[in-house]
mmCIF file of C-alpha atoms in Angstrom:
data_model
loop_
_atom_site.group_PDB
_atom_site.id
_atom_site.type_symbol
_atom_site.label_atom_id
_atom_site.label_comp_id
_atom_site.label_asym_id
_atom_site.label_seq_id
_atom_site.Cartn_x
_atom_site.Cartn_y
_atom_site.Cartn_z
ATOM 1 C CA MET A 211 0.000 0.000 0.000
ATOM 2 C CA THR A 212 2.992 2.324 -0.281
ATOM 3 C CA PRO A 213 2.720 3.234 -3.970
ATOM 4 C CA GLN A 214 5.749 5.553 -4.076
ATOM 5 C CA GLY A 215 9.018 5.906 -2.213
ATOM 6 C CA THR A 216 7.905 9.333 -0.973
ATOM 7 C CA CYS A 217 4.826 7.882 0.750
ATOM 8 C CA PRO A 218 4.922 7.031 4.456
ATOM 9 C CA VAL A 219 6.227 3.613 5.412
ATOM 10 C CA VAL A 220 3.331 1.407 6.499
ATOM 11 C CA CYS A 221 2.872 -1.957 8.253
ATOM 12 C CA VAL A 222 5.240 -0.844 11.017
ATOM 13 C CA SER A 223 4.274 -1.824 14.554
ATOM 14 C CA TRP A 224 4.867 0.345 17.618
ATOM 15 C CA ASN A 225 7.613 -2.110 18.608
ATOM 16 C CA ASP A 226 9.193 -1.734 15.142
ATOM 17 C CA ALA A 227 9.104 2.055 15.433
ATOM 18 C CA LYS A 228 10.747 1.967 18.871
ATOM 19 C CA THR A 229 13.461 -0.374 17.573
ATOM 20 C CA PHE A 230 14.098 1.985 14.651
ATOM 21 C CA CYS A 231 14.379 4.994 17.005
ATOM 22 C CA GLU A 232 16.920 3.108 19.136
ATOM 23 C CA TRP A 233 18.914 2.067 16.049
ATOM 24 C CA LEU A 234 18.918 5.601 14.624
ATOM 25 C CA THR A 235 19.984 7.044 17.978
ATOM 26 C CA LYS A 236 22.969 4.667 18.209
ATOM 27 C CA LYS A 237 23.909 5.271 14.566
ATOM 28 C CA GLU A 238 23.804 9.071 14.757
ATOM 29 C CA ARG A 239 25.584 9.215 18.119
ATOM 30 C CA ALA A 240 28.385 7.099 16.622
ATOM 31 C CA GLU A 241 28.560 9.466 13.617
ATOM 32 C CA GLY A 242 28.640 12.520 15.907
ATOM 33 C CA LYS A 243 25.386 13.875 14.464
ATOM 34 C CA ILE A 244 23.684 13.949 17.872
ATOM 35 C CA GLY A 245 25.087 14.186 21.375
ATOM 36 C CA SER A 246 25.129 11.479 24.023
ATOM 37 C CA ASN A 247 22.223 13.182 25.795
ATOM 38 C CA GLN A 248 20.050 13.239 22.650
ATOM 39 C CA SER A 249 17.861 10.456 21.286
ATOM 40 C CA TYR A 250 15.074 9.751 18.844
ATOM 41 C CA ARG A 251 11.635 8.696 20.051
ATOM 42 C CA LEU A 252 7.983 8.797 19.121
ATOM 43 C CA PRO A 253 6.039 11.914 20.119
ATOM 44 C CA ARG A 254 4.131 11.865 23.376
ATOM 45 C CA ASP A 255 0.364 12.152 23.121
ATOM 46 C CA TRP A 256 0.357 15.672 24.568
ATOM 47 C CA GLU A 257 3.100 16.751 22.134
ATOM 48 C CA TRP A 258 0.989 15.508 19.220
ATOM 49 C CA SER A 259 -1.947 17.519 20.607
ATOM 50 C CA VAL A 260 0.152 20.698 20.740
ATOM 51 C CA ALA A 261 1.403 20.086 17.190
ATOM 52 C CA VAL A 262 -2.153 19.793 15.853
ATOM 53 C CA GLY A 263 -3.228 22.928 17.743
ATOM 54 C CA LEU A 264 -5.167 21.454 20.676
ATOM 55 C CA ARG A 265 -5.020 22.924 24.137
ATOM 56 C CA GLU A 266 -5.577 19.861 26.293
ATOM 57 C CA SER A 267 -4.467 19.102 29.820
ATOM 58 C CA ARG A 268 -1.360 16.974 30.159
ATOM 59 C CA ASP A 269 -3.034 15.234 33.100
ATOM 60 C CA GLY A 270 -4.737 11.878 32.809
ATOM 61 C CA PRO A 271 -4.420 9.048 30.319
ATOM 62 C CA PRO A 272 -5.013 9.609 26.597
ATOM 63 C CA LYS A 273 -8.172 7.453 26.646
ATOM 64 C CA ASN A 274 -9.849 10.021 28.937
ATOM 65 C CA LYS A 275 -9.299 12.738 26.304
ATOM 66 C CA ASN A 276 -10.385 10.647 23.333
ATOM 67 C CA GLY A 277 -12.744 12.652 21.121
ATOM 68 C CA MET A 278 -13.479 15.183 23.854
ATOM 69 C CA MET A 279 -12.724 18.324 21.848
ATOM 70 C CA ARG A 280 -15.515 18.558 19.302
ATOM 71 C CA ASN A 281 -15.383 20.475 16.017
ATOM 72 C CA HIS A 282 -11.584 20.734 15.955
ATOM 73 C CA TYR A 283 -9.882 19.045 13.020
ATOM 74 C CA PRO A 284 -6.359 19.212 11.618
ATOM 75 C CA TRP A 285 -7.681 21.626 8.939
ATOM 76 C CA GLY A 286 -9.601 23.818 11.412
ATOM 77 C CA THR A 287 -13.269 23.732 12.342
ATOM 78 C CA GLY A 288 -16.263 22.501 10.432
ATOM 79 C CA TRP A 289 -17.222 19.399 8.510
ATOM 80 C CA PRO A 290 -16.621 18.190 5.814
ATOM 81 C CA PRO A 291 -12.939 18.925 5.225
ATOM 82 C CA PRO A 292 -12.233 21.542 2.569
ATOM 83 C CA GLN A 293 -10.513 20.301 -0.598
ATOM 84 C CA GLY A 294 -6.768 19.896 -0.119
ATOM 85 C CA SER A 295 -6.999 19.256 3.635
ATOM 86 C CA GLY A 296 -5.378 15.836 3.640
ATOM 87 C CA ASN A 297 -5.569 12.270 2.421
ATOM 88 C CA TYR A 298 -8.904 10.763 3.511
ATOM 89 C CA ALA A 299 -11.446 8.272 2.150
ATOM 90 C CA ASP A 300 -12.467 10.125 -0.985
ATOM 91 C CA LEU A 301 -13.855 9.713 -4.481
ATOM 92 C CA SER A 302 -10.560 8.275 -5.790
ATOM 93 C CA ALA A 303 -10.651 5.607 -3.062
ATOM 94 C CA LYS A 304 -14.249 4.787 -4.025
ATOM 95 C CA GLN A 305 -13.048 3.973 -7.554
ATOM 96 C CA LEU A 306 -10.626 1.415 -6.123
ATOM 97 C CA PHE A 307 -12.820 0.181 -3.247
ATOM 98 C CA ILE A 308 -16.266 0.277 -4.837
ATOM 99 C CA SER A 309 -18.274 -0.767 -1.766
ATOM 100 C CA TRP A 310 -16.700 1.854 0.516
ATOM 101 C CA SER A 311 -18.368 4.810 2.126
ATOM 102 C CA VAL A 312 -16.381 7.982 1.535
ATOM 103 C CA ILE A 313 -16.528 11.673 2.389
ATOM 104 C CA GLU A 314 -19.067 12.772 -0.195
ATOM 105 C CA GLY A 315 -17.745 15.382 -2.611
ATOM 106 C CA TYR A 316 -14.173 15.152 -1.292
ATOM 107 C CA ASP A 317 -11.401 14.134 -3.691
ATOM 108 C CA ASP A 318 -7.727 14.303 -2.766
ATOM 109 C CA GLY A 319 -6.627 12.202 -5.753
ATOM 110 C CA TYR A 320 -5.024 9.399 -3.731
ATOM 111 C CA PRO A 321 -6.929 6.132 -3.229
ATOM 112 C CA THR A 322 -4.418 4.901 -0.612
ATOM 113 C CA THR A 323 -1.308 6.628 0.777
ATOM 114 C CA SER A 324 -0.086 9.906 -0.668
ATOM 115 C CA PRO A 325 3.441 11.333 -0.817
ATOM 116 C CA VAL A 326 4.437 13.005 2.456
ATOM 117 C CA GLY A 327 3.840 16.762 2.355
ATOM 118 C CA SER A 328 1.270 16.635 -0.476
ATOM 119 C CA PHE A 329 -1.165 18.869 1.413
ATOM 120 C CA ARG A 330 -0.761 22.247 3.057
ATOM 121 C CA ALA A 331 0.950 22.537 6.433
ATOM 122 C CA ASN A 332 -0.955 23.566 9.555
ATOM 123 C CA GLN A 333 -0.503 26.860 11.441
ATOM 124 C CA HIS A 334 2.741 25.521 12.976
ATOM 125 C CA GLY A 335 4.224 24.504 9.612
ATOM 126 C CA ILE A 336 3.670 20.790 10.280
ATOM 127 C CA TYR A 337 2.463 18.507 7.486
ATOM 128 C CA ASP A 338 0.237 15.431 7.484
ATOM 129 C CA LEU A 339 -1.234 15.501 10.989
ATOM 130 C CA GLY A 340 -4.553 14.459 9.492
ATOM 131 C CA GLY A 341 -5.090 11.523 7.177
ATOM 132 C CA ASN A 342 -2.609 9.506 5.136
ATOM 133 C CA VAL A 343 -1.619 7.063 7.937
ATOM 134 C CA TRP A 344 -2.283 6.804 11.680
ATOM 135 C CA GLU A 345 0.673 8.138 13.658
ATOM 136 C CA LEU A 346 2.148 6.257 16.589
ATOM 137 C CA CYS A 347 2.700 7.973 19.934
ATOM 138 C CA GLU A 348 4.895 7.020 22.876
ATOM 139 C CA ASP A 349 2.077 6.659 25.424
ATOM 140 C CA TYR A 350 -0.052 3.814 26.645
ATOM 141 C CA TYR A 351 -3.680 4.421 25.673
ATOM 142 C CA ASP A 352 -4.910 3.855 29.225
ATOM 143 C CA GLY A 353 -1.835 5.533 30.726
ATOM 144 C CA MET A 354 -0.342 2.401 32.301
ATOM 145 C CA SER A 355 -0.129 -0.722 30.117
ATOM 146 C CA GLY A 356 -1.418 -2.523 27.048
ATOM 147 C CA GLY A 357 -2.142 -0.717 23.805
ATOM 148 C CA ARG A 358 -0.395 2.373 22.515
ATOM 149 C CA VAL A 359 -1.866 5.613 21.209
ATOM 150 C CA MET A 360 -2.369 6.399 17.515
ATOM 151 C CA ARG A 361 -3.484 9.795 16.240
ATOM 152 C CA GLY A 362 -4.519 11.603 13.071
ATOM 153 C CA GLY A 363 -6.652 9.251 10.980
ATOM 154 C CA ALA A 364 -5.669 7.564 7.747
ATOM 155 C CA TRP A 365 -6.387 7.378 4.026
ATOM 156 C CA TYR A 366 -9.460 5.224 4.729
ATOM 157 C CA SER A 367 -10.928 7.572 7.413
ATOM 158 C CA ARG A 368 -14.292 9.008 6.437
ATOM 159 C CA THR A 369 -16.284 9.967 9.532
ATOM 160 C CA SER A 370 -16.066 13.229 11.433
ATOM 161 C CA ARG A 371 -15.520 11.369 14.720
ATOM 162 C CA TYR A 372 -12.353 9.585 13.529
ATOM 163 C CA LEU A 373 -10.931 12.778 12.067
ATOM 164 C CA LEU A 374 -11.306 14.918 15.186
ATOM 165 C CA SER A 375 -7.917 16.203 16.306
ATOM 166 C CA SER A 376 -8.679 14.804 19.778
ATOM 167 C CA TYR A 377 -9.527 11.297 18.540
ATOM 168 C CA ARG A 378 -7.219 8.494 19.624
ATOM 169 C CA LEU A 379 -7.018 4.827 18.724
ATOM 170 C CA ASP A 380 -5.664 2.022 20.871
ATOM 171 C CA LEU A 381 -3.108 -0.216 19.121
ATOM 172 C CA ARG A 382 -1.405 -3.334 20.440
ATOM 173 C CA PRO A 383 2.371 -2.736 20.255
ATOM 174 C CA ASP A 384 2.981 -5.665 17.889
ATOM 175 C CA ASP A 385 0.128 -4.933 15.428
ATOM 176 C CA ARG A 386 0.944 -3.918 11.862
ATOM 177 C CA ASP A 387 -1.461 -2.464 9.323
ATOM 178 C CA ASP A 388 -1.392 -0.743 5.931
ATOM 179 C CA ASN A 389 -2.863 2.425 7.459
ATOM 180 C CA VAL A 390 -0.321 2.815 10.308
#
């Protein structure tokens, strides 16, 4: 499901992502590109919220904040998303997946993943916080154990609920999927 080399890598589990961050940290420390006190990691749930423009409390587990901020999306407020907002379940996906429900009238031109940075950046200059693929976060969904947090929706997302900036999914750390 990664049609081009410039599309996000998919079918990577949370465990895979953590292993990659550890490998990259060791590699770049050895090359002198980062210091011994620096490392790569996944964003924390609250950091992802700040990046997408949410003002949420840092207190409590991510599951308690899931979907709580209504009418706030990566593109702003209001539904449906304006054209060019991101890669979501659209008319081009409907041509490939005929039985699918899609966001009526929306067409981003990509039936599955799109090249990174294909859509406009948000107010902080950050690309792709909505759609394309679900993004992994450092945190446990319930704050203590089990599944990990995913944010942002994916190329198959079509409902306003799943595309809220405050929406979170719970993912087992060893799960892989073509939308993560």
